[in-house]
Short mmCIF file of C-alpha atoms in Angstrom, two decimals:
data_model
loop_
_atom_site.label_atom_id
_atom_site.label_comp_id
_atom_site.label_asym_id
_atom_site.label_seq_id
_atom_site.Cartn_x
_atom_site.Cartn_y
_atom_site.Cartn_z
CA MET A 1 154.96 44.29 108.68
CA THR A 2 153.70 44.93 105.65
CA ALA A 3 150.99 46.19 106.62
CA SER A 4 152.88 48.64 108.77
CA LEU A 5 154.76 49.56 105.65
CA GLU A 6 152.28 51.48 104.20
CA GLN A 7 151.08 53.62 106.67
CA LEU A 8 155.39 54.20 107.33
CA ARG A 9 154.93 55.69 103.11
CA ARG A 10 152.39 58.08 104.34
CA CYS A 11 154.67 59.25 107.49
CA HIS A 12 156.42 63.29 106.49
CA PHE A 13 158.86 62.56 108.73
CA ALA A 14 160.54 60.18 111.76
CA VAL A 15 161.89 61.31 115.44
CA ASP A 16 163.92 58.92 117.37
CA LEU A 17 164.66 60.10 120.91
CA GLY A 18 167.30 58.28 122.79
CA ALA A 19 168.46 58.72 126.08
CA ALA A 20 171.92 60.25 124.61
CA ARG A 21 170.58 62.24 121.23
CA THR A 22 167.49 62.93 119.61
CA ARG A 23 168.01 62.63 115.96
CA VAL A 24 164.72 63.42 113.27
CA TYR A 25 164.37 62.76 109.33
CA VAL A 26 162.26 65.22 107.22
CA LYS A 27 160.90 62.91 104.42
CA GLY A 28 162.01 64.71 101.38
CA ALA A 29 165.01 66.45 103.55
CA GLY A 30 166.42 64.19 105.27
CA LEU A 31 168.36 63.95 108.66
CA VAL A 32 167.31 67.48 109.75
CA VAL A 33 168.39 66.95 113.68
CA ASP A 34 170.99 65.12 115.19
CA GLN A 35 171.61 67.03 118.96
CA PRO A 36 172.15 65.88 122.50
CA SER A 37 168.46 65.43 124.30
CA VAL A 38 169.23 67.96 126.96
CA ALA A 39 167.47 71.23 128.02
CA ALA A 40 168.42 74.51 129.87
CA VAL A 41 165.30 75.30 131.77
CA ASN A 42 165.57 79.04 134.35
CA THR A 43 163.79 77.50 136.85
CA LYS A 44 162.61 81.50 138.23
CA THR A 45 160.21 82.25 134.97
CA GLY A 46 159.90 78.41 133.16
CA ALA A 47 161.51 79.51 130.78
CA LEU A 48 163.44 77.56 127.96
CA ILE A 49 167.34 78.67 127.79
CA ALA A 50 168.66 76.18 125.58
CA VAL A 51 168.53 72.75 124.19
CA GLY A 52 171.29 70.14 122.16
CA GLU A 53 175.10 71.12 122.07
CA PHE A 54 174.67 74.33 124.59
CA ALA A 55 173.06 72.98 127.05
CA GLU A 56 174.77 69.91 127.19
CA LYS A 57 177.70 72.01 127.56
CA MET A 58 176.27 73.76 130.37
CA THR A 59 175.96 71.13 132.88
CA GLY A 60 177.67 71.39 135.78
CA ARG A 61 178.44 74.85 135.11
CA THR A 62 175.08 77.07 135.71
CA PRO A 63 173.98 79.01 138.61
CA HIS A 64 171.77 77.62 140.73
CA TYR A 65 168.46 78.95 139.28
CA ILE A 66 169.26 77.11 135.37
CA ARG A 67 168.69 73.61 136.00
CA VAL A 68 169.90 71.72 132.97
CA VAL A 69 167.18 68.33 132.50
CA ARG A 70 166.83 65.42 130.01
CA PRO A 71 163.35 64.94 129.14
CA VAL A 72 164.43 60.59 127.76
CA SER A 73 165.30 58.46 130.26
CA GLY A 74 166.66 54.60 128.97
CA GLY A 75 164.89 55.44 125.37
CA THR A 76 161.50 56.59 126.76
CA VAL A 77 159.87 59.98 127.32
CA VAL A 78 160.17 60.83 131.15
CA ASP A 79 159.08 64.49 130.70
CA ILE A 80 156.18 65.16 127.66
CA GLU A 81 156.33 68.72 128.16
CA MET A 82 159.67 69.18 128.05
CA ALA A 83 160.22 66.98 125.07
CA GLN A 84 157.80 68.98 122.95
CA ARG A 85 159.54 71.88 124.03
CA MET A 86 162.53 70.60 123.11
CA LEU A 87 161.36 69.17 119.71
CA ARG A 88 159.99 72.67 119.11
CA GLN A 89 163.45 74.49 119.32
CA LEU A 90 165.59 71.48 117.57
CA LEU A 91 163.49 71.67 114.91
CA GLY A 92 163.25 75.65 114.07
CA ASP A 93 160.54 77.39 112.60
CA LYS A 94 161.70 76.43 108.93
CA VAL A 95 160.88 73.15 109.64
CA ARG A 96 158.10 73.51 111.80
CA ARG A 97 156.33 75.74 109.30
CA THR A 98 157.12 73.17 106.44
CA LEU A 99 155.35 70.27 108.54
CA ARG A 100 152.43 72.51 109.40
CA ARG A 101 151.16 72.93 105.48
CA LYS A 102 150.87 69.40 105.94
CA PRO A 103 147.33 68.71 105.59
CA PHE A 104 146.96 65.44 108.07
CA LEU A 105 150.24 65.42 109.57
CA ARG A 106 152.37 61.72 110.02
CA ALA A 107 154.81 60.90 112.33
CA ALA A 108 156.95 57.70 112.79
CA ALA A 109 159.30 57.27 115.95
CA CYS A 110 161.28 54.22 117.80
CA THR A 111 160.54 52.48 121.26
CA PRO A 112 162.52 50.15 122.89
CA HIS A 113 161.79 46.24 122.42
CA ASP A 114 158.86 45.17 124.50
CA ALA A 115 158.21 48.93 125.66
CA ASP A 116 155.77 49.07 128.05
CA PRO A 117 152.14 51.12 126.80
CA LEU A 118 152.77 53.78 129.15
CA ALA A 119 155.96 54.26 127.41
CA GLN A 120 154.61 54.50 124.07
CA ARG A 121 151.84 56.51 124.82
CA ALA A 122 153.92 58.77 125.57
CA ALA A 123 156.29 58.39 122.70
CA ILE A 124 152.78 59.17 121.40
CA GLU A 125 151.98 61.73 122.92
CA THR A 126 154.92 64.16 122.37
CA LEU A 127 154.61 64.09 118.98
CA VAL A 128 151.12 64.50 119.24
CA GLY A 129 151.39 67.95 120.64
CA LEU A 130 154.01 69.04 117.86
CA GLY A 131 151.20 68.83 115.43
CA ALA A 132 151.03 65.26 114.42
CA ARG A 133 147.56 63.70 113.53
CA ARG A 134 148.47 60.20 113.42
CA VAL A 135 151.75 58.63 114.94
CA GLU A 136 153.16 55.18 113.90
CA LEU A 137 155.35 53.40 115.68
CA VAL A 138 158.55 51.23 115.20
CA ASP A 139 160.64 48.50 116.82
CA THR A 140 164.53 49.93 117.66
CA LEU A 141 165.40 46.75 116.36
CA ILE A 142 163.72 46.28 112.46
CA ALA A 143 164.39 49.84 112.19
CA ALA A 144 168.51 49.98 113.00
CA ALA A 145 168.38 46.80 110.94
CA VAL A 146 166.84 48.16 107.83
CA GLY A 147 169.06 51.18 108.68
CA CYS A 148 172.61 49.54 108.32
CA GLY A 149 171.48 47.72 105.26
CA LEU A 150 170.78 44.13 106.70
CA PRO A 151 168.11 41.85 104.50
CA VAL A 152 165.34 42.13 106.84
CA GLU A 153 162.80 40.40 104.78
CA ARG A 154 164.35 37.81 103.40
CA PRO A 155 164.08 34.05 105.22
CA GLU A 156 167.19 34.28 106.07
CA ALA A 157 168.38 35.16 110.09
CA THR A 158 170.23 38.87 110.64
CA MET A 159 171.75 39.59 114.70
CA ILE A 160 171.44 43.08 115.31
CA MET A 161 173.03 44.42 118.65
CA VAL A 162 171.87 48.32 119.02
CA CYS A 163 174.02 49.84 121.61
CA GLY A 164 172.62 52.87 123.28
CA ALA A 165 172.99 55.43 126.27
CA ALA A 166 170.93 53.69 128.73
CA ALA A 167 170.51 49.84 127.55
CA THR A 168 171.48 47.47 124.90
CA GLN A 169 169.38 45.77 122.45
CA VAL A 170 170.02 42.25 120.72
CA ALA A 171 167.90 40.29 118.57
CA VAL A 172 167.69 38.08 116.05
CA LEU A 173 165.41 38.81 112.42
CA SER A 174 163.73 37.08 109.98
CA LEU A 175 160.82 37.73 107.54
CA GLY A 176 161.00 41.18 108.56
CA SER A 177 160.21 40.03 111.94
CA ILE A 178 161.72 39.43 115.49
CA VAL A 179 162.70 35.65 116.28
CA THR A 180 164.02 36.38 119.92
CA ALA A 181 165.12 39.40 121.46
CA GLU A 182 166.83 40.54 124.40
CA ARG A 183 167.14 43.87 126.22
CA ILE A 184 170.11 44.28 128.63
CA PRO A 185 169.54 47.50 131.18
CA VAL A 186 173.44 48.21 130.71
CA GLY A 187 174.53 50.70 128.21
CA GLY A 188 177.65 52.79 127.45
CA GLU A 189 176.39 55.33 130.66
CA ALA A 190 176.65 51.75 133.04
CA VAL A 191 180.44 51.35 130.87
CA ASP A 192 181.23 55.70 131.80
CA HIS A 193 180.17 55.02 135.54
CA ALA A 194 181.85 51.58 136.07
CA ILE A 195 184.98 53.71 134.90
CA VAL A 196 184.38 56.99 137.13
CA GLN A 197 183.20 54.59 140.10
CA HIS A 198 187.08 53.25 139.66
CA LEU A 199 189.11 56.34 139.54
CA ARG A 200 187.18 57.62 142.40
CA HIS A 201 187.63 53.86 144.91
CA GLU A 202 191.17 53.54 143.79
CA HIS A 203 192.73 56.79 143.14
CA GLU A 204 190.50 59.23 145.08
CA LEU A 205 189.94 61.34 141.35
CA MET A 206 186.97 62.85 140.61
CA LEU A 207 186.35 63.58 136.97
CA PRO A 208 184.37 66.70 135.84
CA SER A 209 181.11 66.03 134.15
CA GLN A 210 182.26 68.60 130.84
CA SER A 211 185.49 66.43 130.21
CA VAL A 212 186.29 64.75 127.70
CA ARG A 213 184.45 61.45 127.42
CA PRO A 214 186.53 59.14 130.41
CA LEU A 215 185.53 56.51 128.62
CA GLN A 216 187.70 57.80 125.32
CA LEU A 217 190.07 58.87 127.91
CA ALA A 218 190.88 55.78 129.87
CA LEU A 219 190.36 53.34 126.70
CA SER A 220 192.34 55.07 124.26
CA GLY A 221 195.18 53.26 121.70
CA ASN A 222 193.20 49.63 121.08
CA GLY A 223 190.54 50.67 124.36
CA LEU A 224 189.92 47.38 125.47
CA THR A 225 192.23 45.13 123.64
CA LEU A 226 195.62 43.75 125.45
CA GLN A 227 197.35 45.78 122.79
CA GLY A 228 196.82 48.99 124.38
CA PRO A 229 198.51 51.27 125.71
CA ALA A 230 199.85 50.29 129.40
CA SER A 231 198.98 53.52 131.48
CA THR A 232 197.10 56.48 130.10
CA GLU A 233 197.47 59.94 132.07
CA ILE A 234 193.92 61.31 133.62
CA HIS A 235 193.15 64.95 134.67
CA GLY A 236 190.71 65.19 137.44
CA ARG A 237 190.16 66.30 140.76
CA ASP A 238 191.11 65.17 143.78
CA VAL A 239 188.05 63.65 146.50
CA ALA A 240 189.85 65.29 149.90
CA THR A 241 191.38 68.57 148.51
CA GLY A 242 189.47 69.31 146.18
CA LEU A 243 192.57 70.68 143.84
CA ALA A 244 193.34 69.70 140.51
CA ARG A 245 195.18 66.35 139.98
CA SER A 246 196.59 63.77 137.06
CA VAL A 247 197.40 60.70 137.40
CA GLN A 248 198.89 57.67 135.82
CA VAL A 249 195.35 55.08 135.40
CA ASP A 250 196.59 50.96 134.29
CA THR A 251 194.30 50.64 131.63
CA ALA A 252 194.18 46.71 132.02
CA ALA A 253 192.42 47.50 135.66
CA VAL A 254 189.98 49.47 133.75
CA ARG A 255 189.85 46.70 131.83
CA ASP A 256 188.96 44.73 134.63
CA ALA A 257 185.91 47.47 136.06
CA ILE A 258 184.12 47.32 133.29
CA GLU A 259 184.10 43.20 133.11
CA THR A 260 181.05 43.47 135.04
CA PRO A 261 179.00 45.38 132.80
CA LEU A 262 179.83 43.76 129.55
CA THR A 263 179.74 40.62 130.86
CA ALA A 264 175.68 41.72 131.55
CA VAL A 265 175.47 41.97 127.28
CA LEU A 266 177.01 38.78 126.70
CA ASP A 267 175.02 36.93 129.21
CA GLY A 268 171.91 38.58 127.10
CA ILE A 269 173.37 37.54 123.48
CA GLY A 270 174.05 33.77 125.03
CA ARG A 271 170.22 34.09 125.83
CA VAL A 272 169.15 35.40 122.27
CA LEU A 273 171.31 32.29 120.79
CA ARG A 274 169.76 29.81 123.38
CA ASP A 275 166.26 30.81 122.39
CA CYS A 276 167.06 30.95 119.09
CA PRO A 277 165.59 28.28 116.39
CA PRO A 278 168.65 26.00 115.41
CA ASP A 279 168.35 26.27 111.30
CA LEU A 280 169.00 30.08 112.10
CA VAL A 281 171.70 29.45 114.15
CA ALA A 282 173.44 28.65 111.66
CA ASP A 283 172.62 31.05 109.33
CA LEU A 284 174.72 33.35 112.41
CA ALA A 285 177.60 31.31 112.59
CA ASP A 286 178.04 32.93 108.51
CA ARG A 287 176.86 36.29 108.89
CA GLY A 288 177.76 37.23 112.81
CA ILE A 289 176.57 40.29 114.28
CA MET A 290 175.85 43.90 113.41
CA MET A 291 176.63 46.37 116.12
CA VAL A 292 174.99 49.80 116.22
CA GLY A 293 174.69 52.60 118.07
CA GLY A 294 176.11 55.39 119.54
CA SER A 295 178.74 52.60 122.35
CA ALA A 296 179.09 50.34 119.61
CA LEU A 297 182.41 52.37 119.07
CA LEU A 298 183.48 51.33 122.63
CA PRO A 299 187.14 50.74 121.14
CA GLY A 300 187.75 46.99 121.36
CA LEU A 301 184.35 46.00 121.99
CA ASP A 302 183.74 44.14 118.64
CA GLN A 303 186.91 41.89 119.30
CA MET A 304 186.33 41.04 122.62
CA LEU A 305 182.49 39.42 121.16
CA ARG A 306 184.33 38.12 118.58
CA ALA A 307 186.74 36.14 120.71
CA ALA A 308 183.15 35.15 123.41
CA THR A 309 180.99 34.54 120.80
CA GLY A 310 183.30 32.78 118.22
CA MET A 311 181.05 34.82 115.10
CA PRO A 312 182.24 37.18 112.75
CA VAL A 313 181.19 41.05 114.52
CA HIS A 314 180.74 43.84 112.10
CA ILE A 315 180.26 47.58 113.28
CA ALA A 316 177.72 49.78 110.84
CA GLU A 317 179.28 52.55 108.80
CA ARG A 318 177.38 54.31 111.15
CA PRO A 319 176.44 52.73 113.76
CA ASP A 320 174.53 55.79 115.62
CA VAL A 321 172.28 57.45 113.47
CA CYS A 322 171.18 53.95 111.63
CA ALA A 323 167.84 54.05 114.02
CA VAL A 324 167.11 57.04 111.79
CA GLN A 325 168.29 56.27 109.00
CA GLY A 326 165.72 52.75 109.03
CA LEU A 327 162.59 55.02 109.65
CA GLY A 328 164.25 57.34 106.71
CA TYR A 329 164.09 54.28 104.04
CA MET A 330 160.82 53.05 105.35
CA LEU A 331 159.35 56.98 104.58
CA GLU A 332 160.80 57.24 101.46
CA GLY A 333 159.96 53.63 100.27
CA ARG A 334 163.38 52.16 99.27
CA ILE A 335 162.44 49.24 101.19
CA GLU A 336 160.15 46.57 99.69
CA PRO A 337 158.52 44.25 101.32
CA LEU A 338 157.86 40.49 100.82
CA VAL A 339 154.94 39.26 99.77
CA LEU A 340 153.81 35.68 100.80
CA ASP A 341 150.57 34.58 98.51
CA PRO A 342 148.95 31.98 100.04
CA LEU A 343 149.42 29.35 97.72
CA ALA A 344 145.86 28.19 95.85
CA THR A 345 144.59 25.02 96.48
#
């Protein structure tokens, strides 16, 4: 990690292209972009109409010739040209002019753990299209660990869980590297989908895409814990008649509905611990698991993990921006590498 840190210190800006939100950190200016990864396009003219929050509000409300697209899926850029256009608009003219003045513009980007070469290439091409002459890729797990203040450079085990919209990544880190890791294709979107399907099958209710997150509605209060409210009122559209309707939903039934995707996450944590050396597992018994990512704020998820693993579970102070914040710390040179000098013989 020492060599890559030297390269990262020369970078001028960092990008975290997530399935749900895009964040950009500019060296010396801090976090300048934190917007949904959404763009609205006029299919007749090809013109970009809106990006970010305004484009997200247009979802499900547009005429036929306006299409709302998400150029990033599962942490991977699936539409390079649209991702470039979206980033240009999100950055704005002032920031782009500042970056263009750099004689040899360098950028850094987060990539999911074990991202294939095509996914890495797509991230590089996206930033090259913005004018970057060189792009450094950093594993999201390491960036997030740095961003939430974990001592990743020390010879001690730290366990991090990145709860994203499309996937959950779990890893044990030591000496600045990943000892063992697992990427589970279950995230906040899978949990939301499980709730939506439950409401459709059990109550014949469809939720509008622009309503408040169904997760927050159905799991208000203490969420996944038994101390939460017994029932919650949900507003939606009747499947048969198409008319607006409200139903009282039993939150215990909702907890059962989301048990399947969350069980997959628990299985992934178990596999990581089984592959981890015993000495490091002993460290984790005291340190526990650090949760980052937007879906880490799912009410009661930390208590569920604590009960299932028997280890302490902590949520980062700002879990949604930890990855890009970690890249920013590396750009600013706030993290010092642990130098291992060879012994003289």
